[in-house]
């Protein structure tokens, strides 16, 4: 699967499905589910490394987890989902050369074909343009951008006219800079819907209503494995309780009361 296929999905009206994975087990499950894209999101810092935010995640950790994700695929390469890897905090905010080195390291040493990064500040746009000139496809991310948690909090974004105008403008700048797709997180559905119509690249939502070109979810959240569920990621099953009960049953079978 290539990044260019996602634009074709948008044109044909097929909804794009994106799920996160962080190791070989999760990627084999997500691949078998038939998701179009596997995102090795820096949410792994919270989901599997136990941090309170995504900020502590390092480039080495992203590479370590992305390699494990790639090893987990069972299908031949041509049938594997597209792998997009998050650029962690401070790997792209300190200049274009550093960003190229970080993104290049991920693509060179794993099966990832693209990177995702947050925001659309002027210096971020320059980084995106440089990455794309280097041959590294970039997915944008606007709305709730977790690497800015200390400025934005984990709350809904684009809730007033000024911030709505800004996200519309920022999304156009990301498209003009060459992003192949845009993730929008925790914004009103009517704004995501406007973005979908405004842009020719796919708009992939999380907590952004149903009228997007696709949806992305943190796999641990929709499987109900996370202790703290974000308000916009409704679990599909009570995964945590199911696992705990199964393990309790096993322990009782070893040590009957
Ligand atoms: O890190 C991540 O998992 C993400 C998704 C929430 C889009 O960026």
Short mmCIF file of C-alpha atoms and ligand atoms in Angstrom, two decimals:
data_model
loop_
_atom_site.label_atom_id
_atom_site.label_comp_id
_atom_site.label_asym_id
_atom_site.label_seq_id
_atom_site.Cartn_x
_atom_site.Cartn_y
_atom_site.Cartn_z
CA UNK A 1 0.00 0.00 0.00
CA UNK A 2 1.36 3.41 -0.94
CA UNK A 3 0.50 6.86 0.34
CA UNK A 4 -0.91 7.86 -3.06
CA UNK A 5 -3.58 5.16 -2.76
CA UNK A 6 -5.18 7.05 0.12
CA UNK A 7 -6.04 9.96 -2.18
CA UNK A 8 -7.67 7.46 -4.54
CA UNK A 9 -9.71 6.12 -1.61
CA UNK A 10 -10.93 9.67 -0.92
CA UNK A 11 -11.84 10.19 -4.58
CA UNK A 12 -13.76 6.90 -4.68
CA UNK A 13 -15.50 7.53 -1.34
CA UNK A 14 -13.96 4.51 0.41
CA UNK A 15 -13.46 5.25 4.11
CA UNK A 16 -9.82 4.91 5.19
CA UNK A 17 -9.21 2.88 8.37
CA UNK A 18 -6.16 3.57 10.52
CA UNK A 19 -5.28 1.68 13.71
CA UNK A 20 -2.27 2.07 15.95
CA UNK A 21 0.16 -0.74 16.73
CA UNK A 22 3.20 -0.80 18.99
CA UNK A 23 4.67 -4.31 18.81
CA UNK A 24 4.53 -7.54 16.80
CA UNK A 25 1.38 -8.90 18.48
CA UNK A 26 -0.62 -5.71 18.00
CA UNK A 27 0.52 -5.29 14.38
CA UNK A 28 -0.36 -8.89 13.48
CA UNK A 29 -3.85 -8.36 14.92
CA UNK A 30 -4.32 -5.01 13.19
CA UNK A 31 -3.06 -6.42 9.88
CA UNK A 32 -5.44 -9.39 10.15
CA UNK A 33 -8.31 -6.96 10.84
CA UNK A 34 -7.78 -5.47 7.37
CA UNK A 35 -6.94 -1.88 8.42
CA UNK A 36 -5.53 0.17 5.55
CA UNK A 37 -2.90 1.96 7.61
CA UNK A 38 -0.95 1.05 10.75
CA UNK A 39 0.11 4.08 12.73
CA UNK A 40 3.00 3.60 15.11
CA UNK A 41 1.77 6.54 17.15
CA UNK A 42 3.77 8.17 19.91
CA UNK A 43 0.67 7.43 22.02
CA UNK A 44 2.66 4.24 22.68
CA UNK A 45 4.48 6.34 25.28
CA UNK A 46 1.25 6.41 27.28
CA UNK A 47 -0.32 3.12 26.14
CA UNK A 48 2.63 0.78 26.57
CA UNK A 49 5.39 2.74 28.31
CA UNK A 50 3.21 4.13 31.09
CA UNK A 51 4.06 7.84 30.64
CA UNK A 52 1.47 10.51 31.42
CA UNK A 53 2.09 12.33 28.11
CA UNK A 54 3.75 11.58 24.75
CA UNK A 55 6.57 14.05 25.42
CA UNK A 56 9.14 11.62 26.90
CA UNK A 57 9.06 9.30 23.85
CA UNK A 58 12.44 9.17 22.10
CA UNK A 59 13.42 8.49 18.50
CA UNK A 60 15.17 5.28 19.60
CA UNK A 61 11.94 4.08 21.21
CA UNK A 62 9.92 4.89 18.09
CA UNK A 63 12.42 2.95 15.98
CA UNK A 64 12.46 0.01 18.40
CA UNK A 65 8.64 -0.24 18.37
CA UNK A 66 8.32 0.36 14.62
CA UNK A 67 10.77 -2.48 13.90
CA UNK A 68 8.70 -4.79 16.13
CA UNK A 69 5.49 -3.69 14.35
CA UNK A 70 7.09 -4.52 10.98
CA UNK A 71 8.24 -7.95 12.20
CA UNK A 72 4.66 -8.74 13.25
CA UNK A 73 3.17 -8.63 9.75
CA UNK A 74 2.26 -12.01 8.24
CA UNK A 75 1.14 -10.96 4.74
CA UNK A 76 3.57 -10.60 1.82
CA UNK A 77 4.86 -7.02 1.50
CA UNK A 78 2.44 -6.05 -1.28
CA UNK A 79 -0.53 -6.94 0.93
CA UNK A 80 0.71 -5.28 4.12
CA UNK A 81 -0.89 -2.08 5.42
CA UNK A 82 0.85 1.24 4.93
CA UNK A 83 3.00 1.97 8.01
CA UNK A 84 3.19 5.55 9.25
CA UNK A 85 5.43 6.38 12.18
CA UNK A 86 5.09 9.41 14.48
CA UNK A 87 8.06 11.72 14.76
CA UNK A 88 8.48 12.13 18.54
CA UNK A 89 8.69 15.43 20.40
CA UNK A 90 11.95 17.35 19.68
CA UNK A 91 12.90 15.16 16.72
CA UNK A 92 11.56 17.72 14.21
CA UNK A 93 11.23 20.95 16.18
CA UNK A 94 14.99 21.70 16.22
CA UNK A 95 15.65 22.32 12.56
CA UNK A 96 15.24 20.76 9.17
CA UNK A 97 18.48 18.75 9.13
CA UNK A 98 17.66 17.11 12.44
CA UNK A 99 14.14 16.31 11.21
CA UNK A 100 15.45 14.74 7.98
CA UNK A 101 17.89 12.66 10.02
CA UNK A 102 15.15 11.51 12.42
CA UNK A 103 12.59 10.68 9.74
CA UNK A 104 15.25 9.13 7.49
CA UNK A 105 16.45 6.91 10.36
CA UNK A 106 12.91 5.58 10.85
CA UNK A 107 12.34 4.87 7.15
CA UNK A 108 15.84 3.48 6.57
CA UNK A 109 15.67 0.97 9.42
CA UNK A 110 12.06 -0.19 9.40
CA UNK A 111 9.20 -0.90 7.00
CA UNK A 112 7.60 2.52 7.69
CA UNK A 113 6.86 4.43 4.48
CA UNK A 114 5.86 7.77 5.96
CA UNK A 115 6.02 9.92 9.09
CA UNK A 116 3.40 11.95 10.94
CA UNK A 117 4.10 15.18 12.74
CA UNK A 118 1.99 17.73 14.59
CA UNK A 119 1.10 21.36 13.86
CA UNK A 120 1.41 23.85 11.02
CA UNK A 121 3.58 26.63 12.40
CA UNK A 122 5.78 28.32 9.75
CA UNK A 123 8.90 26.40 10.86
CA UNK A 124 6.95 23.11 10.86
CA UNK A 125 5.80 23.79 7.27
CA UNK A 126 9.43 24.30 6.23
CA UNK A 127 10.35 20.98 7.87
CA UNK A 128 7.49 19.23 6.06
CA UNK A 129 8.53 20.70 2.69
CA UNK A 130 12.14 19.62 3.25
CA UNK A 131 11.11 16.07 4.27
CA UNK A 132 8.98 15.76 1.16
CA UNK A 133 11.81 17.06 -1.07
CA UNK A 134 13.97 14.35 0.53
CA UNK A 135 11.43 11.70 -0.52
CA UNK A 136 9.79 11.19 2.86
CA UNK A 137 5.96 11.33 2.75
CA UNK A 138 4.36 13.29 5.60
CA UNK A 139 0.97 13.00 7.29
CA UNK A 140 -0.16 16.14 9.14
CA UNK A 141 -1.93 16.31 12.51
CA UNK A 142 -4.08 19.24 13.70
CA UNK A 143 -6.64 19.91 16.45
CA UNK A 144 -5.67 18.26 19.71
CA UNK A 145 -1.95 17.80 19.19
CA UNK A 146 -0.73 15.82 22.23
CA UNK A 147 2.86 17.09 21.97
CA UNK A 148 1.44 20.54 22.87
CA UNK A 149 -0.50 19.23 25.87
CA UNK A 150 1.04 21.83 28.19
CA UNK A 151 -0.41 24.58 25.99
CA UNK A 152 -3.67 23.00 24.80
CA UNK A 153 -4.56 20.40 27.43
CA UNK A 154 -6.38 17.21 26.40
CA UNK A 155 -9.57 19.10 25.57
CA UNK A 156 -11.62 19.73 22.46
CA UNK A 157 -10.02 22.16 19.97
CA UNK A 158 -11.35 24.55 17.29
CA UNK A 159 -14.32 25.45 19.44
CA UNK A 160 -14.49 29.19 18.60
CA UNK A 161 -14.47 31.18 15.37
CA UNK A 162 -10.79 32.25 15.56
CA UNK A 163 -9.49 28.75 16.19
CA UNK A 164 -11.82 27.36 13.52
CA UNK A 165 -10.52 29.88 10.97
CA UNK A 166 -6.98 28.92 12.00
CA UNK A 167 -7.47 25.18 11.54
CA UNK A 168 -9.02 25.76 8.09
CA UNK A 169 -6.03 27.92 7.08
CA UNK A 170 -3.47 25.57 8.67
CA UNK A 171 -4.95 22.56 6.89
CA UNK A 172 -4.61 24.32 3.52
CA UNK A 173 -0.99 25.17 4.32
CA UNK A 174 -0.30 21.51 5.17
CA UNK A 175 -1.87 20.42 1.89
CA UNK A 176 0.12 23.04 -0.05
CA UNK A 177 3.28 21.90 1.73
CA UNK A 178 2.71 18.42 0.34
CA UNK A 179 1.18 16.34 3.16
CA UNK A 180 -0.52 13.23 1.74
CA UNK A 181 -3.19 13.09 4.48
CA UNK A 182 -4.26 14.96 7.59
CA UNK A 183 -5.27 13.61 11.01
CA UNK A 184 -7.69 15.85 12.92
CA UNK A 185 -8.15 15.08 16.60
CA UNK A 186 -10.93 16.14 19.00
CA UNK A 187 -12.51 18.94 16.94
CA UNK A 188 -16.20 19.60 16.22
CA UNK A 189 -17.65 17.29 13.56
CA UNK A 190 -18.89 20.25 11.50
CA UNK A 191 -15.31 21.58 11.19
CA UNK A 192 -13.94 18.16 10.18
CA UNK A 193 -16.72 17.99 7.62
CA UNK A 194 -15.71 21.41 6.21
CA UNK A 195 -12.07 20.28 6.06
CA UNK A 196 -13.07 17.15 4.17
CA UNK A 197 -14.76 19.30 1.51
CA UNK A 198 -12.02 21.95 1.44
CA UNK A 199 -9.05 19.62 0.96
CA UNK A 200 -8.16 17.20 -1.82
CA UNK A 201 -6.05 15.11 0.59
CA UNK A 202 -7.85 12.69 2.94
CA UNK A 203 -8.98 14.01 6.33
CA UNK A 204 -8.76 11.24 8.93
CA UNK A 205 -10.62 11.91 12.16
CA UNK A 206 -10.42 10.85 15.78
CA UNK A 207 -13.04 12.47 17.96
CA UNK A 208 -14.00 14.56 14.91
CA UNK A 209 -17.38 13.12 13.92
CA UNK A 210 -18.29 10.71 11.15
CA UNK A 211 -18.05 13.00 8.11
CA UNK A 212 -14.33 12.49 7.46
CA UNK A 213 -12.50 10.56 4.72
CA UNK A 214 -11.44 7.99 7.28
CA UNK A 215 -11.09 7.25 10.96
CA UNK A 216 -8.08 6.57 13.18
CA UNK A 217 -8.19 4.94 16.60
CA UNK A 218 -5.69 3.95 19.26
CA UNK A 219 -6.15 0.17 19.17
CA UNK A 220 -5.81 -0.25 22.95
CA UNK A 221 -8.66 2.25 23.41
CA UNK A 222 -11.15 0.58 21.09
CA UNK A 223 -10.30 -2.83 22.49
CA UNK A 224 -11.09 -1.45 25.95
CA UNK A 225 -7.59 -2.24 27.23
CA UNK A 226 -6.67 1.25 28.41
CA UNK A 227 -7.25 2.18 32.05
CA UNK A 228 -8.12 5.77 31.10
CA UNK A 229 -10.28 5.92 27.97
CA UNK A 230 -10.38 9.21 26.03
CA UNK A 231 -14.00 10.47 25.90
CA UNK A 232 -14.13 10.17 22.08
CA UNK A 233 -12.87 6.58 21.74
CA UNK A 234 -15.75 4.32 22.64
CA UNK A 235 -14.46 0.79 23.38
CA UNK A 236 -15.89 -1.99 21.21
CA UNK A 237 -15.35 -4.57 23.91
CA UNK A 238 -14.38 -4.71 27.58
CA UNK A 239 -10.91 -6.03 26.71
CA UNK A 240 -9.35 -5.30 30.08
CA UNK A 241 -12.07 -7.10 32.05
CA UNK A 242 -12.05 -10.04 29.60
CA UNK A 243 -8.27 -10.44 29.98
CA UNK A 244 -8.34 -10.11 33.77
CA UNK A 245 -11.18 -12.65 34.08
CA UNK A 246 -9.40 -15.15 31.79
CA UNK A 247 -6.17 -14.81 33.78
CA UNK A 248 -8.03 -15.11 37.10
CA UNK A 249 -9.66 -18.29 35.83
CA UNK A 250 -6.26 -19.65 34.87
CA UNK A 251 -4.80 -18.83 38.28
CA UNK A 252 -7.77 -20.51 39.98
CA UNK A 253 -7.33 -23.58 37.77
CA UNK A 254 -3.71 -23.85 38.92
CA UNK A 255 -4.57 -23.16 42.55
CA UNK A 256 -8.17 -24.30 43.08
CA UNK A 257 -9.74 -22.76 46.19
O1 LIG B 1 -0.09 8.83 18.63
C1 LIG B 1 -1.18 8.47 18.17
O2 LIG B 1 -1.66 7.35 18.41
C2 LIG B 1 -1.92 9.42 17.34
C3 LIG B 1 -3.37 9.14 17.06
C4 LIG B 1 -4.17 9.48 18.25
C5 LIG B 1 -3.84 9.85 15.85
O3 LIG B 1 -1.37 10.40 16.92
#
